[in-house]
Amino acid sequence: MKIGVVGAGAIGCYVGGALRTAGAADIVLVGRSRIGDELAAHGLSVQDFAGERRRADGVPFSTDPAVLATCDAVLCCVKSGQTDEVARSLAGVLRADAIVVSLQNGVRNADVLRARLPSARVLAGIVGFNVRSHGEGVFQRTTSGAVMLEPGADALVTALRAAACRCRPRADLVRHQWTKLLVNLNNAVSALEDAFTVRAHVEADDAREHARRRQARTEH
Protein backbone atom coordinates (compact mmCIF):
# COMPACT_ATOMS: atom_id res chain seq x y z
CA MET A 1 0.00 0.00 0.00
CA LYS A 2 1.25 3.48 -0.84
CA ILE A 3 0.20 6.24 1.54
CA GLY A 4 0.74 9.95 1.06
CA VAL A 5 0.69 12.61 3.75
CA VAL A 6 -0.20 16.15 2.76
CA GLY A 7 0.56 18.78 5.37
CA ALA A 8 3.45 16.82 6.85
CA GLY A 9 4.07 18.61 10.12
CA ALA A 10 4.35 17.00 13.56
CA ILE A 11 1.38 14.63 13.25
CA GLY A 12 1.95 13.83 9.58
CA CYS A 13 5.68 13.17 9.98
CA TYR A 14 5.10 10.97 13.03
CA VAL A 15 2.36 8.87 11.44
CA GLY A 16 4.20 8.63 8.14
CA GLY A 17 7.45 7.75 9.88
CA ALA A 18 5.77 5.13 12.06
CA LEU A 19 4.21 3.50 9.01
CA ARG A 20 7.57 3.48 7.25
CA THR A 21 9.61 2.07 10.12
CA ALA A 22 7.06 -0.71 10.61
CA GLY A 23 7.24 -1.62 6.94
CA ALA A 24 3.46 -1.18 6.83
CA ALA A 25 3.36 1.00 3.72
CA ASP A 26 5.36 2.98 1.20
CA ILE A 27 5.21 6.62 2.28
CA VAL A 28 5.55 9.97 0.54
CA LEU A 29 5.35 13.25 2.45
CA VAL A 30 4.19 16.61 1.12
CA GLY A 31 4.73 19.76 3.14
CA ARG A 32 6.51 23.04 3.56
CA SER A 33 10.07 23.49 2.38
CA ARG A 34 11.19 24.18 5.96
CA ILE A 35 10.27 20.64 6.99
CA GLY A 36 11.79 19.25 3.80
CA ASP A 37 15.08 21.02 4.52
CA GLU A 38 15.08 19.68 8.09
CA LEU A 39 14.50 16.10 6.95
CA ALA A 40 17.09 16.42 4.18
CA ALA A 41 19.69 17.54 6.72
CA HIS A 42 18.88 15.12 9.56
CA GLY A 43 16.60 12.40 8.26
CA LEU A 44 13.30 11.45 9.88
CA SER A 45 13.12 9.81 13.32
CA VAL A 46 10.02 8.91 15.32
CA GLN A 47 9.88 8.28 19.04
CA ASP A 48 6.91 6.40 20.42
CA PHE A 49 5.11 6.96 23.72
CA ALA A 50 7.28 4.34 25.41
CA GLY A 51 10.43 6.26 24.44
CA GLU A 52 11.73 4.01 21.66
CA ARG A 53 13.25 6.01 18.80
CA ARG A 54 13.45 4.67 15.25
CA ARG A 55 14.79 6.14 12.04
CA ALA A 56 12.62 6.22 8.95
CA ASP A 57 15.28 6.46 6.29
CA GLY A 58 14.57 7.27 2.67
CA VAL A 59 11.07 8.74 3.00
CA PRO A 60 10.44 10.89 -0.10
CA PHE A 61 9.49 14.50 0.63
CA SER A 62 8.13 17.12 -1.77
CA THR A 63 6.40 20.47 -1.72
CA ASP A 64 4.41 19.44 -4.84
CA PRO A 65 1.14 17.50 -4.31
CA ALA A 66 1.61 15.95 -7.76
CA VAL A 67 3.79 13.25 -6.13
CA LEU A 68 0.59 11.87 -4.54
CA ALA A 69 -0.80 10.78 -7.91
CA THR A 70 -0.03 7.08 -7.38
CA CYS A 71 -1.10 6.83 -3.73
CA ASP A 72 -3.78 4.41 -2.57
CA ALA A 73 -4.59 6.68 0.37
CA VAL A 74 -3.78 10.26 1.32
CA LEU A 75 -3.79 11.54 4.89
CA CYS A 76 -4.70 15.22 5.07
CA CYS A 77 -2.95 16.83 8.04
CA VAL A 78 -3.05 20.53 7.18
CA LYS A 79 -4.56 23.20 9.42
CA SER A 80 -8.31 23.56 8.98
CA GLY A 81 -7.97 26.93 7.28
CA GLN A 82 -5.84 25.37 4.55
CA THR A 83 -8.19 22.49 3.75
CA ASP A 84 -9.98 24.09 0.81
CA GLU A 85 -6.71 25.18 -0.81
CA VAL A 86 -5.19 21.72 -0.43
CA ALA A 87 -8.34 20.06 -1.74
CA ARG A 88 -8.15 22.21 -4.88
CA SER A 89 -4.54 21.16 -5.40
CA LEU A 90 -5.46 17.48 -5.07
CA ALA A 91 -8.47 17.63 -7.39
CA GLY A 92 -6.53 17.00 -10.58
CA VAL A 93 -3.92 14.74 -9.04
CA LEU A 94 -5.43 11.82 -7.14
CA ARG A 95 -6.40 8.46 -8.53
CA ALA A 96 -10.13 7.94 -8.99
CA ASP A 97 -10.12 5.16 -6.39
CA ALA A 98 -7.91 6.93 -3.85
CA ILE A 99 -9.05 7.24 -0.24
CA VAL A 100 -8.59 10.62 1.41
CA VAL A 101 -8.62 10.75 5.21
CA SER A 102 -8.87 13.97 7.19
CA LEU A 103 -6.61 13.66 10.24
CA GLN A 104 -7.37 17.20 11.38
CA ASN A 105 -8.93 19.01 14.29
CA GLY A 106 -12.39 20.43 13.69
CA VAL A 107 -15.65 18.97 12.43
CA ARG A 108 -16.06 20.28 8.86
CA ASN A 109 -12.81 19.38 7.13
CA ALA A 110 -14.04 16.11 5.61
CA ASP A 111 -17.05 17.95 4.15
CA VAL A 112 -14.75 20.56 2.59
CA LEU A 113 -12.65 17.79 1.06
CA ARG A 114 -15.74 15.99 -0.27
CA ALA A 115 -16.99 19.15 -1.94
CA ARG A 116 -13.72 19.60 -3.85
CA LEU A 117 -13.04 15.90 -4.44
CA PRO A 118 -16.43 14.45 -5.44
CA SER A 119 -14.96 11.32 -7.05
CA ALA A 120 -12.74 10.40 -4.08
CA ARG A 121 -13.77 8.39 -1.04
CA VAL A 122 -13.27 10.91 1.78
CA LEU A 123 -13.31 9.79 5.41
CA ALA A 124 -13.12 11.82 8.58
CA GLY A 125 -10.58 10.89 11.22
CA ILE A 126 -9.22 11.90 14.60
CA VAL A 127 -5.72 11.58 16.00
CA GLY A 128 -6.15 11.05 19.72
CA PHE A 129 -2.52 11.64 20.69
CA ASN A 130 -0.14 14.58 20.66
CA VAL A 131 3.18 14.78 18.84
CA ARG A 132 6.06 17.09 19.67
CA SER A 133 8.69 18.17 17.17
CA HIS A 134 12.15 18.25 18.76
CA GLY A 135 13.85 19.63 15.66
CA GLU A 136 16.53 17.87 13.64
CA GLY A 137 13.91 15.54 12.19
CA VAL A 138 12.78 14.00 15.50
CA PHE A 139 9.04 13.69 16.18
CA GLN A 140 7.94 12.29 19.53
CA ARG A 141 4.55 10.96 20.49
CA THR A 142 3.90 12.47 23.93
CA THR A 143 0.50 11.06 24.92
CA SER A 144 -1.49 7.87 24.52
CA GLY A 145 -4.62 7.67 22.42
CA ALA A 146 -5.98 6.07 19.28
CA VAL A 147 -6.53 7.06 15.68
CA MET A 148 -10.25 6.92 14.90
CA LEU A 149 -11.57 6.72 11.33
CA GLU A 150 -14.93 6.49 9.68
CA PRO A 151 -15.47 2.95 8.33
CA GLY A 152 -14.34 2.19 4.79
CA ALA A 153 -10.55 2.02 4.89
CA ASP A 154 -9.75 -1.50 6.07
CA ALA A 155 -6.28 -1.63 4.47
CA LEU A 156 -5.33 1.68 6.06
CA VAL A 157 -6.57 0.50 9.47
CA THR A 158 -4.44 -2.62 9.14
CA ALA A 159 -1.38 -0.54 8.21
CA LEU A 160 -1.84 1.84 11.13
CA ARG A 161 -2.21 -1.03 13.58
CA ALA A 162 0.96 -2.60 12.21
CA ALA A 163 2.70 0.73 12.92
CA ALA A 164 1.70 0.52 16.61
CA CYS A 165 -1.02 3.16 16.18
CA ARG A 166 -4.19 1.92 17.82
CA CYS A 167 -6.85 2.43 15.17
CA ARG A 168 -10.60 2.23 15.67
CA PRO A 169 -13.20 2.53 12.90
CA ARG A 170 -16.10 4.53 14.33
CA ALA A 171 -19.45 5.08 12.66
CA ASP A 172 -20.27 7.75 15.28
CA LEU A 173 -17.12 9.78 14.63
CA VAL A 174 -18.86 13.18 14.58
CA ARG A 175 -19.63 12.87 18.29
CA HIS A 176 -15.96 12.24 19.01
CA GLN A 177 -14.91 15.16 16.78
CA TRP A 178 -17.06 17.52 18.84
CA THR A 179 -15.66 16.06 22.04
CA LYS A 180 -12.09 16.63 20.91
CA LEU A 181 -12.92 20.16 19.75
CA LEU A 182 -14.34 20.98 23.18
CA VAL A 183 -11.30 19.46 24.88
CA ASN A 184 -8.98 21.54 22.71
CA LEU A 185 -10.94 24.70 23.47
CA ASN A 186 -10.84 23.91 27.18
CA ASN A 187 -7.08 23.37 26.97
CA ALA A 188 -6.67 26.79 25.37
CA VAL A 189 -8.79 28.47 28.07
CA SER A 190 -6.89 26.63 30.80
CA ALA A 191 -3.59 27.75 29.31
CA LEU A 192 -4.76 31.36 29.31
CA GLU A 193 -6.00 31.08 32.88
CA ASP A 194 -2.69 29.57 33.97
CA ALA A 195 -0.81 32.36 32.23
CA PHE A 196 -2.84 35.02 34.05
CA THR A 197 -2.53 33.13 37.34
CA VAL A 198 1.24 32.88 37.03
CA ARG A 199 1.49 36.55 36.15
CA ALA A 200 -0.71 37.47 39.10
CA HIS A 201 1.48 35.46 41.47
CA VAL A 202 4.62 37.09 40.11
CA GLU A 203 3.14 40.55 40.47
CA ALA A 204 1.98 39.75 44.01
CA ASP A 205 5.44 38.45 44.94
CA ASP A 206 7.01 41.62 43.51
CA ALA A 207 4.61 43.78 45.51
CA ARG A 208 5.35 41.89 48.74
CA GLU A 209 9.09 42.18 48.16
CA HIS A 210 8.77 45.92 47.46
CA ALA A 211 6.78 46.38 50.70
CA ARG A 212 9.31 44.37 52.69
CA ARG A 213 12.18 46.54 51.43
CA ARG A 214 10.30 49.76 52.26
CA GLN A 215 9.63 48.50 55.75
CA ALA A 216 13.28 47.57 56.21
CA ARG A 217 14.39 51.05 55.14
CA THR A 218 11.88 52.62 57.55
CA GLU A 219 13.07 50.52 60.48
CA HIS A 220 16.68 51.55 59.88
Coordinates of C-alpha atoms in Angstrom, one line a residue:
M1 CA 0.0 0.0 0.0
K2 CA 1.2 3.5 -0.8
I3 CA 0.2 6.2 1.5
G4 CA 0.7 10.0 1.1
V5 CA 0.7 12.6 3.7
V6 CA -0.2 16.2 2.8
G7 CA 0.6 18.8 5.4
A8 CA 3.5 16.8 6.8
G9 CA 4.1 18.6 10.1
A10 CA 4.4 17.0 13.6
I11 CA 1.4 14.6 13.3
G12 CA 2.0 13.8 9.6
C13 CA 5.7 13.2 10.0
Y14 CA 5.1 11.0 13.0
V15 CA 2.4 8.9 11.4
G16 CA 4.2 8.6 8.1
G17 CA 7.4 7.8 9.9
A18 CA 5.8 5.1 12.1
L19 CA 4.2 3.5 9.0
R20 CA 7.6 3.5 7.2
T21 CA 9.6 2.1 10.1
A22 CA 7.1 -0.7 10.6
G23 CA 7.2 -1.6 6.9
A24 CA 3.5 -1.2 6.8
A25 CA 3.4 1.0 3.7
D26 CA 5.4 3.0 1.2
I27 CA 5.2 6.6 2.3
V28 CA 5.5 10.0 0.5
L29 CA 5.4 13.3 2.5
V30 CA 4.2 16.6 1.1
G31 CA 4.7 19.8 3.1
R32 CA 6.5 23.0 3.6
S33 CA 10.1 23.5 2.4
R34 CA 11.2 24.2 6.0
I35 CA 10.3 20.6 7.0
G36 CA 11.8 19.3 3.8
D37 CA 15.1 21.0 4.5
E38 CA 15.1 19.7 8.1
L39 CA 14.5 16.1 6.9
A40 CA 17.1 16.4 4.2
A41 CA 19.7 17.5 6.7
H42 CA 18.9 15.1 9.6
G43 CA 16.6 12.4 8.3
L44 CA 13.3 11.5 9.9
S45 CA 13.1 9.8 13.3
V46 CA 10.0 8.9 15.3
Q47 CA 9.9 8.3 19.0
D48 CA 6.9 6.4 20.4
F49 CA 5.1 7.0 23.7
A50 CA 7.3 4.3 25.4
G51 CA 10.4 6.3 24.4
E52 CA 11.7 4.0 21.7
R53 CA 13.2 6.0 18.8
R54 CA 13.5 4.7 15.3
R55 CA 14.8 6.1 12.0
A56 CA 12.6 6.2 9.0
D57 CA 15.3 6.5 6.3
G58 CA 14.6 7.3 2.7
V59 CA 11.1 8.7 3.0
P60 CA 10.4 10.9 -0.1
F61 CA 9.5 14.5 0.6
S62 CA 8.1 17.1 -1.8
T63 CA 6.4 20.5 -1.7
D64 CA 4.4 19.4 -4.8
P65 CA 1.1 17.5 -4.3
A66 CA 1.6 15.9 -7.8
V67 CA 3.8 13.3 -6.1
L68 CA 0.6 11.9 -4.5
A69 CA -0.8 10.8 -7.9
T70 CA 0.0 7.1 -7.4
C71 CA -1.1 6.8 -3.7
D72 CA -3.8 4.4 -2.6
A73 CA -4.6 6.7 0.4
V74 CA -3.8 10.3 1.3
L75 CA -3.8 11.5 4.9
C76 CA -4.7 15.2 5.1
C77 CA -3.0 16.8 8.0
V78 CA -3.0 20.5 7.2
K79 CA -4.6 23.2 9.4
S80 CA -8.3 23.6 9.0
G81 CA -8.0 26.9 7.3
Q82 CA -5.8 25.4 4.5
T83 CA -8.2 22.5 3.7
D84 CA -10.0 24.1 0.8
E85 CA -6.7 25.2 -0.8
V86 CA -5.2 21.7 -0.4
A87 CA -8.3 20.1 -1.7
R88 CA -8.1 22.2 -4.9
S89 CA -4.5 21.2 -5.4
L90 CA -5.5 17.5 -5.1
A91 CA -8.5 17.6 -7.4
G92 CA -6.5 17.0 -10.6
V93 CA -3.9 14.7 -9.0
L94 CA -5.4 11.8 -7.1
R95 CA -6.4 8.5 -8.5
A96 CA -10.1 7.9 -9.0
D97 CA -10.1 5.2 -6.4
A98 CA -7.9 6.9 -3.8
I99 CA -9.0 7.2 -0.2
V100 CA -8.6 10.6 1.4
V101 CA -8.6 10.7 5.2
S102 CA -8.9 14.0 7.2
L103 CA -6.6 13.7 10.2
Q104 CA -7.4 17.2 11.4
N105 CA -8.9 19.0 14.3
G106 CA -12.4 20.4 13.7
V107 CA -15.7 19.0 12.4
R108 CA -16.1 20.3 8.9
N109 CA -12.8 19.4 7.1
A110 CA -14.0 16.1 5.6
D111 CA -17.0 18.0 4.1
V112 CA -14.7 20.6 2.6
L113 CA -12.6 17.8 1.1
R114 CA -15.7 16.0 -0.3
A115 CA -17.0 19.2 -1.9
R116 CA -13.7 19.6 -3.8
L117 CA -13.0 15.9 -4.4
P118 CA -16.4 14.5 -5.4
S119 CA -15.0 11.3 -7.0
A120 CA -12.7 10.4 -4.1
R121 CA -13.8 8.4 -1.0
V122 CA -13.3 10.9 1.8
L123 CA -13.3 9.8 5.4
A124 CA -13.1 11.8 8.6
G125 CA -10.6 10.9 11.2
I126 CA -9.2 11.9 14.6
V127 CA -5.7 11.6 16.0
G128 CA -6.1 11.1 19.7
F129 CA -2.5 11.6 20.7
N130 CA -0.1 14.6 20.7
V131 CA 3.2 14.8 18.8
R132 CA 6.1 17.1 19.7
S133 CA 8.7 18.2 17.2
H134 CA 12.1 18.3 18.8
G135 CA 13.9 19.6 15.7
E136 CA 16.5 17.9 13.6
G137 CA 13.9 15.5 12.2
V138 CA 12.8 14.0 15.5
F139 CA 9.0 13.7 16.2
Q140 CA 7.9 12.3 19.5
R141 CA 4.5 11.0 20.5
T142 CA 3.9 12.5 23.9
T143 CA 0.5 11.1 24.9
S144 CA -1.5 7.9 24.5
G145 CA -4.6 7.7 22.4
A146 CA -6.0 6.1 19.3
V147 CA -6.5 7.1 15.7
M148 CA -10.3 6.9 14.9
L149 CA -11.6 6.7 11.3
E150 CA -14.9 6.5 9.7
P151 CA -15.5 3.0 8.3
G152 CA -14.3 2.2 4.8
A153 CA -10.6 2.0 4.9
D154 CA -9.7 -1.5 6.1
A155 CA -6.3 -1.6 4.5
L156 CA -5.3 1.7 6.1
V157 CA -6.6 0.5 9.5
T158 CA -4.4 -2.6 9.1
A159 CA -1.4 -0.5 8.2
L160 CA -1.8 1.8 11.1
R161 CA -2.2 -1.0 13.6
A162 CA 1.0 -2.6 12.2
A163 CA 2.7 0.7 12.9
A164 CA 1.7 0.5 16.6
C165 CA -1.0 3.2 16.2
R166 CA -4.2 1.9 17.8
C167 CA -6.8 2.4 15.2
R168 CA -10.6 2.2 15.7
P169 CA -13.2 2.5 12.9
R170 CA -16.1 4.5 14.3
A171 CA -19.4 5.1 12.7
D172 CA -20.3 7.8 15.3
L173 CA -17.1 9.8 14.6
V174 CA -18.9 13.2 14.6
R175 CA -19.6 12.9 18.3
H176 CA -16.0 12.2 19.0
Q177 CA -14.9 15.2 16.8
W178 CA -17.1 17.5 18.8
T179 CA -15.7 16.1 22.0
K180 CA -12.1 16.6 20.9
L181 CA -12.9 20.2 19.8
L182 CA -14.3 21.0 23.2
V183 CA -11.3 19.5 24.9
N184 CA -9.0 21.5 22.7
L185 CA -10.9 24.7 23.5
N186 CA -10.8 23.9 27.2
N187 CA -7.1 23.4 27.0
A188 CA -6.7 26.8 25.4
V189 CA -8.8 28.5 28.1
S190 CA -6.9 26.6 30.8
A191 CA -3.6 27.7 29.3
L192 CA -4.8 31.4 29.3
E193 CA -6.0 31.1 32.9
D194 CA -2.7 29.6 34.0
A195 CA -0.8 32.4 32.2
F196 CA -2.8 35.0 34.1
T197 CA -2.5 33.1 37.3
V198 CA 1.2 32.9 37.0
R199 CA 1.5 36.6 36.2
A200 CA -0.7 37.5 39.1
H201 CA 1.5 35.5 41.5
V202 CA 4.6 37.1 40.1
E203 CA 3.1 40.6 40.5
A204 CA 2.0 39.8 44.0
D205 CA 5.4 38.4 44.9
D206 CA 7.0 41.6 43.5
A207 CA 4.6 43.8 45.5
R208 CA 5.3 41.9 48.7
E209 CA 9.1 42.2 48.2
H210 CA 8.8 45.9 47.5
A211 CA 6.8 46.4 50.7
R212 CA 9.3 44.4 52.7
R213 CA 12.2 46.5 51.4
R214 CA 10.3 49.8 52.3
Q215 CA 9.6 48.5 55.8
A216 CA 13.3 47.6 56.2
R217 CA 14.4 51.1 55.1
T218 CA 11.9 52.6 57.6
E219 CA 13.1 50.5 60.5
H220 CA 16.7 51.5 59.9

